[in-house]
CSV table of C-alpha atoms in Angstrom, one decimal:
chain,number,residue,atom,x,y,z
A,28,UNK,CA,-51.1,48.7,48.2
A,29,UNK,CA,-49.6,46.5,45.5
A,30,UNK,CA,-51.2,48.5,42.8
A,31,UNK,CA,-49.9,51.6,44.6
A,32,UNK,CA,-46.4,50.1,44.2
A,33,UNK,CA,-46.5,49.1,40.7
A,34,UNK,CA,-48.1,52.4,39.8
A,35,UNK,CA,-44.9,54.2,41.4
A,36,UNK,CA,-42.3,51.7,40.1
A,37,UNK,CA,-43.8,52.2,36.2
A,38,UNK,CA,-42.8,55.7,36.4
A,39,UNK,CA,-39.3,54.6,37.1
A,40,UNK,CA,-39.3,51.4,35.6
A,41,UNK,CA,-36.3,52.0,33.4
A,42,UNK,CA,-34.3,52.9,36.5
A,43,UNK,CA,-35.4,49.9,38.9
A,44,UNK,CA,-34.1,46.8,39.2
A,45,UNK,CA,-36.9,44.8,37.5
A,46,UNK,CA,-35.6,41.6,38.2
A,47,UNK,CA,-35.5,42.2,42.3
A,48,UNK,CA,-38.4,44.0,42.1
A,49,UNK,CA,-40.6,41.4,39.9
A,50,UNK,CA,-39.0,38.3,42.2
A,51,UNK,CA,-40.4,40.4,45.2
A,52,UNK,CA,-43.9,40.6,43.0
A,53,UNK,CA,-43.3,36.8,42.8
A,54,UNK,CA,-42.8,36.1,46.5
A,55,UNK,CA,-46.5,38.1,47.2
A,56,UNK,CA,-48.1,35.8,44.1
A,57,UNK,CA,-48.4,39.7,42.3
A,58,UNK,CA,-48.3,38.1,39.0
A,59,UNK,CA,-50.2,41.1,37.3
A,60,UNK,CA,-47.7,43.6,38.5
A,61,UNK,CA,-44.8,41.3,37.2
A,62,UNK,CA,-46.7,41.5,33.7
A,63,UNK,CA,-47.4,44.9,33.5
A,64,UNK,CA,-43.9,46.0,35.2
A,65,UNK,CA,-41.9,44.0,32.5
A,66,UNK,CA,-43.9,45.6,29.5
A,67,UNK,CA,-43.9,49.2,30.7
A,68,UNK,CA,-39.6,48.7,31.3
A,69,UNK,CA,-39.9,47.6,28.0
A,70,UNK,CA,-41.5,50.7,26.7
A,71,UNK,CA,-39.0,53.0,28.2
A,72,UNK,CA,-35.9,51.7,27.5
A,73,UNK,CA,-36.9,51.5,23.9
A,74,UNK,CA,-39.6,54.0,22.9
A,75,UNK,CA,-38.8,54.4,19.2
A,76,UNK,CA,-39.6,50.8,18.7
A,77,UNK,CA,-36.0,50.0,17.6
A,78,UNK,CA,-35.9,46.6,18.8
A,79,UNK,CA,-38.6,45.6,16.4
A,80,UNK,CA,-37.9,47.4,13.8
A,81,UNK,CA,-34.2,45.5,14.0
A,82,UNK,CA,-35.9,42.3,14.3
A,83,UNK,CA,-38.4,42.6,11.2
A,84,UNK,CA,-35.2,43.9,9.3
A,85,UNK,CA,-33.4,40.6,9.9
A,86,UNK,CA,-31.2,41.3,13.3
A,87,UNK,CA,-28.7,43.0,11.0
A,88,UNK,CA,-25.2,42.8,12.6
A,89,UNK,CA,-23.7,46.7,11.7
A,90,UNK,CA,-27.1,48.2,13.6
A,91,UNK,CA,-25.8,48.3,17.1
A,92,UNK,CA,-28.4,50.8,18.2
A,93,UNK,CA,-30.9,48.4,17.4
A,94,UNK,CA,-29.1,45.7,18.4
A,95,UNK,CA,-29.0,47.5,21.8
A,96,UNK,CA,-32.6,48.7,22.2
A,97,UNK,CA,-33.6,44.6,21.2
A,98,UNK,CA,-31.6,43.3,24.2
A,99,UNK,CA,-33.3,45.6,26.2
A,100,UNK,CA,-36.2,44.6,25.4
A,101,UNK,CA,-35.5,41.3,25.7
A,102,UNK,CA,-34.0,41.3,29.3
A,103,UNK,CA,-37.5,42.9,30.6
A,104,UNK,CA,-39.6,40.2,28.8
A,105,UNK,CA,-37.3,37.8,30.2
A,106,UNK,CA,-38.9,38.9,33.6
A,107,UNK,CA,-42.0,37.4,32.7
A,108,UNK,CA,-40.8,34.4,31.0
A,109,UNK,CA,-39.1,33.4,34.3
A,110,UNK,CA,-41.8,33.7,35.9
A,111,UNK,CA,-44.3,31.7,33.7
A,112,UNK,CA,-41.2,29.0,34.4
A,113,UNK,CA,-41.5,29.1,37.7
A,114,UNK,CA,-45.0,28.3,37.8
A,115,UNK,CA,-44.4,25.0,35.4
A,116,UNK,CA,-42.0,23.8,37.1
A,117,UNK,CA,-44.2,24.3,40.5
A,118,UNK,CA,-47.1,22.7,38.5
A,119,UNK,CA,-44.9,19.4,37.6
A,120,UNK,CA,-43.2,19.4,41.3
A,121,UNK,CA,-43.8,16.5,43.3
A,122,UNK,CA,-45.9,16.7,45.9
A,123,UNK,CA,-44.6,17.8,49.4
A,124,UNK,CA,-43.7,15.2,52.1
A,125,UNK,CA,-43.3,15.1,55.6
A,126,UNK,CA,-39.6,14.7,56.3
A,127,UNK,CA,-38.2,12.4,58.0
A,128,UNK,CA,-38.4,13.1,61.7
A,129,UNK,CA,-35.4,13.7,63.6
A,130,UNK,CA,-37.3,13.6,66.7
A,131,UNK,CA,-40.8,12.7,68.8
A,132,UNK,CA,-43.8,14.3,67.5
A,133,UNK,CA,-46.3,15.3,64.2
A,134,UNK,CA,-44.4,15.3,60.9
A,135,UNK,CA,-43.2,18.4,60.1
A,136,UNK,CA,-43.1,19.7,56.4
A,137,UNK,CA,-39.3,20.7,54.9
A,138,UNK,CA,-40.7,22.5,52.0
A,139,UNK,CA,-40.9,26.2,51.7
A,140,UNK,CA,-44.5,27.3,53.1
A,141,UNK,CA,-44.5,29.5,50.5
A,142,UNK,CA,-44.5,26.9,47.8
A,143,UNK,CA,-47.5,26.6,45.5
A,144,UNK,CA,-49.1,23.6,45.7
A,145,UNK,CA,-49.5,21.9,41.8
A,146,UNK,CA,-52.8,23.2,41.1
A,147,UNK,CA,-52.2,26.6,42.7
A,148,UNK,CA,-49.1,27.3,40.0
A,149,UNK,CA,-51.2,25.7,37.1
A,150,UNK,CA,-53.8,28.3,38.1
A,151,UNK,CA,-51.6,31.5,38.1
A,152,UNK,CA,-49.5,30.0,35.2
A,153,UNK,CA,-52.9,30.3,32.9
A,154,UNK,CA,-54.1,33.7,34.5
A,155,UNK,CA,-50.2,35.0,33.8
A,156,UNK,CA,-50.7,34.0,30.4
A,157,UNK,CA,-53.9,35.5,29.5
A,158,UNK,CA,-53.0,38.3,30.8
A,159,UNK,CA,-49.4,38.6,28.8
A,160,UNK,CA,-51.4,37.3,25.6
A,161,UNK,CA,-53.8,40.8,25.9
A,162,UNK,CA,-49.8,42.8,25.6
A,163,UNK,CA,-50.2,45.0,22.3
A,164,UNK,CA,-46.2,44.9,21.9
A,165,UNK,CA,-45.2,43.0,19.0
A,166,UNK,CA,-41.9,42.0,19.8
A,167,UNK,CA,-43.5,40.7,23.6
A,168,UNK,CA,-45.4,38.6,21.5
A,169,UNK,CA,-42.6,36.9,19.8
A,170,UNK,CA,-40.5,36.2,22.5
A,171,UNK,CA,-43.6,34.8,24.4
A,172,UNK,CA,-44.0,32.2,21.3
A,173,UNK,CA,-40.4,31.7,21.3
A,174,UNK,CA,-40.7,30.9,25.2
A,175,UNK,CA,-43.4,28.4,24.4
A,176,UNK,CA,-42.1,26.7,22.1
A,177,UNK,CA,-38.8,25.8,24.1
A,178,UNK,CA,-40.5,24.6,27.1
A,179,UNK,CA,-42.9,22.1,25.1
A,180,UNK,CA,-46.0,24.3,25.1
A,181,UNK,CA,-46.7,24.5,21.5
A,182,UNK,CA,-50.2,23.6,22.1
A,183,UNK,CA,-50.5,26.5,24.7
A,184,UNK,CA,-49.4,28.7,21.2
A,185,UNK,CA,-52.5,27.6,19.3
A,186,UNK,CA,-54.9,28.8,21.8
A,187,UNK,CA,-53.6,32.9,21.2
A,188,UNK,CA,-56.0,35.1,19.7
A,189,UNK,CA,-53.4,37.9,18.8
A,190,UNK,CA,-53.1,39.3,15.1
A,191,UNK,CA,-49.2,38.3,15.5
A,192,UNK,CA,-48.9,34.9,16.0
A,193,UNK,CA,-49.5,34.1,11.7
A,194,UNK,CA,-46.8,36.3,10.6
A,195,UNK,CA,-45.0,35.0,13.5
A,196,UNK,CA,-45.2,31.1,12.2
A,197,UNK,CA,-44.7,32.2,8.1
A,198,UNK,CA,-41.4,33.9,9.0
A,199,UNK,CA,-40.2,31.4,11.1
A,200,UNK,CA,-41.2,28.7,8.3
A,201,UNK,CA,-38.8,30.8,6.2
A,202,UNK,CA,-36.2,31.1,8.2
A,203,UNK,CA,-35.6,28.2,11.0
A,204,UNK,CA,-34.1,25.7,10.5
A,205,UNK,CA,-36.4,23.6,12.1
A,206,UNK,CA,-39.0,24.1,9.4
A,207,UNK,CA,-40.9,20.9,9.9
A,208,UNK,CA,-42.4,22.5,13.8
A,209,UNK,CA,-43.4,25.6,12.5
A,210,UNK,CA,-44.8,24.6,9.2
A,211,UNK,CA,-47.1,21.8,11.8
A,212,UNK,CA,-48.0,24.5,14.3
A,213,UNK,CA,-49.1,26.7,10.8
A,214,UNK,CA,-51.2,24.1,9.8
A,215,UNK,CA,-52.8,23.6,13.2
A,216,UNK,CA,-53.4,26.9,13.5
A,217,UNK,CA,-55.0,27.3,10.0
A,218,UNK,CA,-57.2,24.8,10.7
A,219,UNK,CA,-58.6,26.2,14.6
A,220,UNK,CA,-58.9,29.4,12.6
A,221,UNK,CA,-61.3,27.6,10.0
A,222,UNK,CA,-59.3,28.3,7.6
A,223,UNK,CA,-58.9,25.1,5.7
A,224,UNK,CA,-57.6,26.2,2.2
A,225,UNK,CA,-54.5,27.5,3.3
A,226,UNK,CA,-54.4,24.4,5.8
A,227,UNK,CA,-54.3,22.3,2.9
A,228,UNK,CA,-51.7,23.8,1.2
A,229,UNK,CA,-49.3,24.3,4.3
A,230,UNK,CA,-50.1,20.3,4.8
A,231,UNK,CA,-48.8,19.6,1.0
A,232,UNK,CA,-46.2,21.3,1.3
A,233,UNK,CA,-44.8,19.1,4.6
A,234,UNK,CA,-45.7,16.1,2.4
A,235,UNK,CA,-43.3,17.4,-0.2
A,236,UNK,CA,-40.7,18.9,1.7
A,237,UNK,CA,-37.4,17.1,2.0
A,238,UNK,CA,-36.3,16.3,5.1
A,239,UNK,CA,-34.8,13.3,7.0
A,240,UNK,CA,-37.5,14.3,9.9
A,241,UNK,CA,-40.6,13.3,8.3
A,242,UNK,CA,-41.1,9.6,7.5
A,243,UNK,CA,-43.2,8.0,4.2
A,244,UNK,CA,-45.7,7.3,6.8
A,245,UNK,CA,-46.0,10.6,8.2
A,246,UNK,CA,-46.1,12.5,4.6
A,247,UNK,CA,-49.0,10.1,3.8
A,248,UNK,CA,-51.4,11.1,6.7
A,249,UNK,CA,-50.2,14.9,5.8
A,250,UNK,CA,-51.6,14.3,2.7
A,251,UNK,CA,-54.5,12.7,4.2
A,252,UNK,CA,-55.3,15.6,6.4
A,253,UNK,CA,-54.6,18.3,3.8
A,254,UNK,CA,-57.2,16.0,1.6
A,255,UNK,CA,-59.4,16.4,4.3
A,256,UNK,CA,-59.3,19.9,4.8
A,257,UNK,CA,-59.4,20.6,0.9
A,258,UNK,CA,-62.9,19.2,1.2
A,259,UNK,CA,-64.0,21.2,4.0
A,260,UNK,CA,-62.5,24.1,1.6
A,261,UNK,CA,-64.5,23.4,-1.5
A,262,UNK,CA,-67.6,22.4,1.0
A,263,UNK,CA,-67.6,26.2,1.4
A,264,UNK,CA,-65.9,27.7,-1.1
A,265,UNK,CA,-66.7,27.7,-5.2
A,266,UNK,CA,-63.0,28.3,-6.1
A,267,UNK,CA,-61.9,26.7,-9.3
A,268,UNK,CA,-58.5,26.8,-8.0
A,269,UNK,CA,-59.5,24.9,-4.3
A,270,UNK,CA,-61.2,22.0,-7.0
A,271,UNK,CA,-58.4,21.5,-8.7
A,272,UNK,CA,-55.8,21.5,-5.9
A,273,UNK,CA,-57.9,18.4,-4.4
A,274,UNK,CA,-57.5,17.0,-7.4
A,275,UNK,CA,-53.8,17.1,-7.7
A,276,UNK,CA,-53.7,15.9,-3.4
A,277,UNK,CA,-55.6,12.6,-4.5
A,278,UNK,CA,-53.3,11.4,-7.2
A,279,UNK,CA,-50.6,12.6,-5.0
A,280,UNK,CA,-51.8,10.0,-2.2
A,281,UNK,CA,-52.2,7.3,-5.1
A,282,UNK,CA,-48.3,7.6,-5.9
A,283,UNK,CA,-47.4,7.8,-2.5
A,284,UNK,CA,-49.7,4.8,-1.4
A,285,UNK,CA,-47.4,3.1,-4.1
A,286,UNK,CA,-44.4,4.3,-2.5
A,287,UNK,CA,-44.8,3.4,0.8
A,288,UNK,CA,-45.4,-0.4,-0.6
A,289,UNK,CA,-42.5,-0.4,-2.0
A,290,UNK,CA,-40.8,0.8,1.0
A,291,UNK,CA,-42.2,-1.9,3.5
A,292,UNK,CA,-41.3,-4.5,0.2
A,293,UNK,CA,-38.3,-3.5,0.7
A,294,UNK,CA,-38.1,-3.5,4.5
A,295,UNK,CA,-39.9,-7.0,4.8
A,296,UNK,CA,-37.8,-9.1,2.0
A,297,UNK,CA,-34.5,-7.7,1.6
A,298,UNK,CA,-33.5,-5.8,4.8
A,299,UNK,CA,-30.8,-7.9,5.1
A,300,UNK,CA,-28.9,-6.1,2.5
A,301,UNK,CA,-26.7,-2.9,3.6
A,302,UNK,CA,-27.6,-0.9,0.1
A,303,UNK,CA,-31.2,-1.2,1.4
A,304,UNK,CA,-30.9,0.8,4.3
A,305,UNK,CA,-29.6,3.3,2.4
A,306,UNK,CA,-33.0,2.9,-0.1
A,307,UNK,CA,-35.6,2.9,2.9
A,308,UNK,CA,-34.1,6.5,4.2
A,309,UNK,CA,-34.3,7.8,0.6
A,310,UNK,CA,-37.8,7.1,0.3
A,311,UNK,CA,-38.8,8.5,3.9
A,312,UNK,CA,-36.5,11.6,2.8
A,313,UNK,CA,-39.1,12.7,0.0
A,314,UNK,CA,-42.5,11.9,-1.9
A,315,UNK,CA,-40.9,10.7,-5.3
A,316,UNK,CA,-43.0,10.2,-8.9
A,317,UNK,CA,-42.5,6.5,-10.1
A,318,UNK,CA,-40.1,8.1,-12.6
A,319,UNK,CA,-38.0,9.0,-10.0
A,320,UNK,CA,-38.4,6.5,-7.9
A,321,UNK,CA,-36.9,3.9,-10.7
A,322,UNK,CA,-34.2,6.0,-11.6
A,323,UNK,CA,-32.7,6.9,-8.5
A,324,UNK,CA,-32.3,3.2,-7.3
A,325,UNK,CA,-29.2,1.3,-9.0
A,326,UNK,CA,-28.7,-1.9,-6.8
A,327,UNK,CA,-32.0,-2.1,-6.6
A,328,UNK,CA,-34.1,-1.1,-9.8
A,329,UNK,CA,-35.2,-4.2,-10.6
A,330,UNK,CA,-37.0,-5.1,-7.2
A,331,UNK,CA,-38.9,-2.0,-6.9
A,332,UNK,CA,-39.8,-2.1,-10.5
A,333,UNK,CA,-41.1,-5.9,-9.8
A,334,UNK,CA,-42.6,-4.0,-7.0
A,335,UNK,CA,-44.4,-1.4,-9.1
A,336,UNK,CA,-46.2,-4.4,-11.5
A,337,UNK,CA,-47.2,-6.5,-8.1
A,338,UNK,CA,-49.0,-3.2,-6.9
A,339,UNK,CA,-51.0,-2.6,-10.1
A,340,UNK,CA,-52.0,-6.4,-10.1
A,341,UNK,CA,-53.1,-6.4,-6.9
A,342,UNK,CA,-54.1,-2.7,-6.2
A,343,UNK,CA,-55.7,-1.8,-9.5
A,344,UNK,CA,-54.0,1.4,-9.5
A,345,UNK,CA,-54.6,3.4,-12.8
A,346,UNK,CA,-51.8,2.8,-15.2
A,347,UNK,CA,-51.6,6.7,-15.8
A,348,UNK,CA,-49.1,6.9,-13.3
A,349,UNK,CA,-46.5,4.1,-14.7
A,350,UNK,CA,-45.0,5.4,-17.7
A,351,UNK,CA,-44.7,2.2,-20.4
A,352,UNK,CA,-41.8,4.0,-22.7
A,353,UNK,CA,-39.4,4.1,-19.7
A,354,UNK,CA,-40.6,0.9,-17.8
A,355,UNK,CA,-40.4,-1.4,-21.3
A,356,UNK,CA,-36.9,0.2,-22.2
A,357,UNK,CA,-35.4,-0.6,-18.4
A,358,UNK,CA,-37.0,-4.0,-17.8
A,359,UNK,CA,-35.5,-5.3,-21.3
A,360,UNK,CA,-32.4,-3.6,-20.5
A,361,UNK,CA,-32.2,-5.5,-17.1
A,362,UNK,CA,-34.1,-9.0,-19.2
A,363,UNK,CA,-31.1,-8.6,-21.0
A,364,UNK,CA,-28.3,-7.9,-18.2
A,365,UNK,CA,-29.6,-11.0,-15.8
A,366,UNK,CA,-30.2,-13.2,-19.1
A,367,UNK,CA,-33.8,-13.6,-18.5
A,368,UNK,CA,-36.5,-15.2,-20.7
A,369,UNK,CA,-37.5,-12.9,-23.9
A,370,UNK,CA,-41.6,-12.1,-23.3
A,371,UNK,CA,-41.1,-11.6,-19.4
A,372,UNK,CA,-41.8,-8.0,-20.6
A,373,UNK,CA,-44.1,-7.9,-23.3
A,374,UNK,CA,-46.5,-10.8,-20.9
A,375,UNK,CA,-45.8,-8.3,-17.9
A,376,UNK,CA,-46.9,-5.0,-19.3
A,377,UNK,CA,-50.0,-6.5,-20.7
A,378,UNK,CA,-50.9,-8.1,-17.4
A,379,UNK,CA,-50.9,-4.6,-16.1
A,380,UNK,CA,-53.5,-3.4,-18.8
A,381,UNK,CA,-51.1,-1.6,-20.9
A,382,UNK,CA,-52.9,-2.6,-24.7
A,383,UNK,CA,-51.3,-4.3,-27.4
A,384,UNK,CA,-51.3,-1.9,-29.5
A,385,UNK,CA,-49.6,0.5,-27.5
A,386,UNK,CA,-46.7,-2.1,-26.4
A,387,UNK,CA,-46.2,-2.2,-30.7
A,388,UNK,CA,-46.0,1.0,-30.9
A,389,UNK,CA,-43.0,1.6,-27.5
A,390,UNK,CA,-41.1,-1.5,-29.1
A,391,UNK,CA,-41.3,0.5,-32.1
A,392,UNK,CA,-39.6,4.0,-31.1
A,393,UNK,CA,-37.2,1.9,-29.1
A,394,UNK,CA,-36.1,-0.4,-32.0
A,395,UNK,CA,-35.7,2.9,-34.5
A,396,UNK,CA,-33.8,4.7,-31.5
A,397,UNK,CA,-31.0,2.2,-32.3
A,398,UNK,CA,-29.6,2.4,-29.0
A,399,UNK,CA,-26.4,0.7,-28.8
A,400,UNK,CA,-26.9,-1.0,-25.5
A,401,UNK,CA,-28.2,-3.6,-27.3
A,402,UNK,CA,-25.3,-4.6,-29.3
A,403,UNK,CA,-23.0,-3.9,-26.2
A,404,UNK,CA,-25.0,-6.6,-24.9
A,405,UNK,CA,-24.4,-8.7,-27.9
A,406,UNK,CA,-28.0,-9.2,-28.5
A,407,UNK,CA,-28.7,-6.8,-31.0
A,408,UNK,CA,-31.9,-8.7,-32.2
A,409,UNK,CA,-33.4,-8.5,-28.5
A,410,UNK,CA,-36.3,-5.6,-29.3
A,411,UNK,CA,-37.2,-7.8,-32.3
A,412,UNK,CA,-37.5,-11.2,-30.7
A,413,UNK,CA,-39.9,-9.1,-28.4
A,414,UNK,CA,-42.1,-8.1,-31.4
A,415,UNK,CA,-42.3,-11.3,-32.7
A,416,UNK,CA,-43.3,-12.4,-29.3
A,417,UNK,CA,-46.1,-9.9,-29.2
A,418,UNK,CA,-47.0,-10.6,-32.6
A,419,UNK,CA,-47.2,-14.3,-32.2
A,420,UNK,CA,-49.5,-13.9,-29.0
A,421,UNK,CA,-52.0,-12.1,-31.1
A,422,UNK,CA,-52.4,-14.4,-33.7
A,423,UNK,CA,-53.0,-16.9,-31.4
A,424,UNK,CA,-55.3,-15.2,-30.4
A,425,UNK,CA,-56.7,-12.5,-32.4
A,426,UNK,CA,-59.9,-11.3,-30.1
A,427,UNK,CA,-57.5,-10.4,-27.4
A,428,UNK,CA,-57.0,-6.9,-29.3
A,429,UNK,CA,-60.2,-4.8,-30.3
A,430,UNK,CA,-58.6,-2.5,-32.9
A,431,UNK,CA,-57.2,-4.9,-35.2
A,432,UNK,CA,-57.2,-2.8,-37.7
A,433,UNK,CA,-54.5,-0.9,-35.9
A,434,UNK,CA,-52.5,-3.7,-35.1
A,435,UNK,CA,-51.9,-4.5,-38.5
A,436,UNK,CA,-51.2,-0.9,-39.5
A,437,UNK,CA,-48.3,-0.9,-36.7
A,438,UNK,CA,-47.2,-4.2,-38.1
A,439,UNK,CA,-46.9,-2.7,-41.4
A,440,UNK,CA,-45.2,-0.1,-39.9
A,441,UNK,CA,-42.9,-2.1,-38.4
A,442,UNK,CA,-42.1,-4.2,-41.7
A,443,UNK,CA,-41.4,-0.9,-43.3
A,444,UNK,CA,-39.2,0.0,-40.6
A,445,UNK,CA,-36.8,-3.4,-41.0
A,446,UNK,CA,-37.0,-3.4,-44.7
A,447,UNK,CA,-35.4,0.3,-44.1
A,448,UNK,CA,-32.8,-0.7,-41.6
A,449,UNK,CA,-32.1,-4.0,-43.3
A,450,UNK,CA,-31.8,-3.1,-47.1
């Protein structure tokens, strides 16, 4: 009989009134007919496939015919998102109770009898859903994701087979402003689908993108799990490509490993001052090289560079990833500015495996630069009194430095250099 009734009612089903006839559906537990009913209003009100059509071409405001036929659409579907509603919220609902008897005799029940009890609704909630997942209408589709997303049932998403829901997530990655959900749900969703290259790469880009939502922490285990799945990529794939990405994901997690030291550094010893707040959120806003990291800190340059060394010493991190030009020229700078000892520099950067020869030959290019900090500092013999530091250490102690032969070319180099800037 119900069959019967939905049979007649599709034929008119742009002319009924869906809602009162789909909450009379809902009173019987017709779920099916609510589903079906919806998606055939649907169909007639909007045929030509406007609604869609105005929706893939970016809701344009001037396209009132489409804008008209994408309402319509919309209201019907809305049938059956009301619905699904109503069976969560039955599924949450606290159980009945007797009421509190106003007189003699058995407890009597004050909810509706027609109530579902919990497991009944979470029952015809997953049958509903099934059976709106098998819609072939596109635009359904998206407003069903939409739905579960908004009521917290994201992980419900995941578990659709239908060939929309990818080009549903990539758009909405482009365009929402909550990137961060969809760009996790795209992941997740890579990865059920076995699909672990493009995993990966949706997984580096969270690490990298910049947003006040995703701590250091966080971006870490992203790059962790896209690590992770760029294995499982290259266990079954021979792409050159997938090899190298891997590559890049690992010294990506070296940097940020160094980052997030820093970060707690800072969050353990000097907390107490206001400009490190400020430092903490900018590290959790984005992954940062150790260029940047150095360079976009003022106040507090010095500390995470001390931080930097202390890492290497104690981490062993490849030196590749500290630049010595940059780090010698700031650390003098700020030796100079808090009127520390000449050497601090030269010792440092050799305690953290950068060779001899190659500190001659940074103190080199930075003395022939002539920067003029150094006489606004009134030391203009600083970058010298650091060579003959270095230079005195090694003939202390000549075996320190393999390539000798080197070392006394750079120092002849040097000489040549004075002679030229002195005479």
């Amino acid at each position: 009989m119900l069959r019967e009734s939905l049979k007649e009612y599709q034929k008119i089903s742009n002319q009924v009134d869906l809602a009162n006839v789909c909450a009379q559906y809902r009173q019987v537990r017709f779920y099916e007919g609510v589903v079906e009913l919806s998606l055939t209003a649907a169909e007639k009100k909007d045929p030509q496939g406007l609604g869609l059509h105005f929706y893939k071409n970016g809701e344009p405001e001037e396209d009132a015919v489409g804008l008209q036929a994408f309402q319509e659409r919309l209201n019907s579907y809305k049938c059956i998102t009301d619905t699904l509603q109503e069976l969560v919220n039955q599924s949450k609902a606290a159980p009945q109770s007797p009421s509190v008897p106003k007189k003699p005799g058995p407890p009597v029940l004050s909810s509706d009898p027609n109530m579902l009890s919990n497991e009944e609704a979470g029952h015809h909630f997953e049958q509903m859903l099934k059976l709106a997942q098998r819609s072939t209408d596109e635009l359904f589709s998206i407003a069903l994701y939409n739905w579960l997303i908004q009521v917290d049932l994201a992980d419900k998403l995941l578990q659709v087979t239908a060939p929309f829901l990818e080009p549903y997530l990539v758009r909405m990655t482009k365009i929402d402003q909550n990137k961060v959900r969809y760009m996790d749900l795209l992941w997740r969703y890579f990865e059920k689908n076995r699909n672990f290259s493009n995993a990966a790469r949706i997984l580096a880009k969270l690490s990298d993108l910049h947003s006040t939502e995703i701590s250091l922490q966080q971006r870490l285990e992203y790059i962790a799990r896209a690590i992770l799945s760029a294995k499982s990529s290259t266990a079954i794939s021979s792409i050159a490509a997938d090899g190298e990405f891997l590559h890049e994901l690992e010294e990506k997690m070296d940097v940020a490993r160094i980052q997030l030291q820093i970060q707690e550094t800072l969050q353990r010893q000097y907390s107490h001052h206001s400009s490190v707040q400020d430092a903490i959120s900018q590290l959790d806003a984005e992954l940062m090289d150790i260029t940047k990291v150095v360079r976009n800190f003022s106040v507090l340059k010095i500390i995470i560079v001390m931080e930097l060394i202390y890492v290497v010493l104690e981490s062993k991190y490849p030196i590749l990833f500290f630049p010595p030009d940059f780090l010698v020229q700031f650390l003098e700078q700020q030796v100079c500015a808090l009127n520390w000892d000449v050497g601090f520099v030269t010792y440092t950067m050799q305690e953290i495996g950068v060779p001899l020869p190659r500190l001659l030959e940074v103190y080199d290019q930075l003395f022939k630069a002539r920067d003029p900090y150094w006489n606004r500092m009134k030391k203009p013999l600083h970058l010298l009194e650091c060579i003959h530091v270095l230079l005195s250490g090694y003939v202390q102690d000549p075996s320190r430095v393999l390539m000798r032969y080197w070392v006394i070319a750079v120092c002849a180099h040097l000489c040549f250099t004075l002679a030229s800037v002195w005479f």
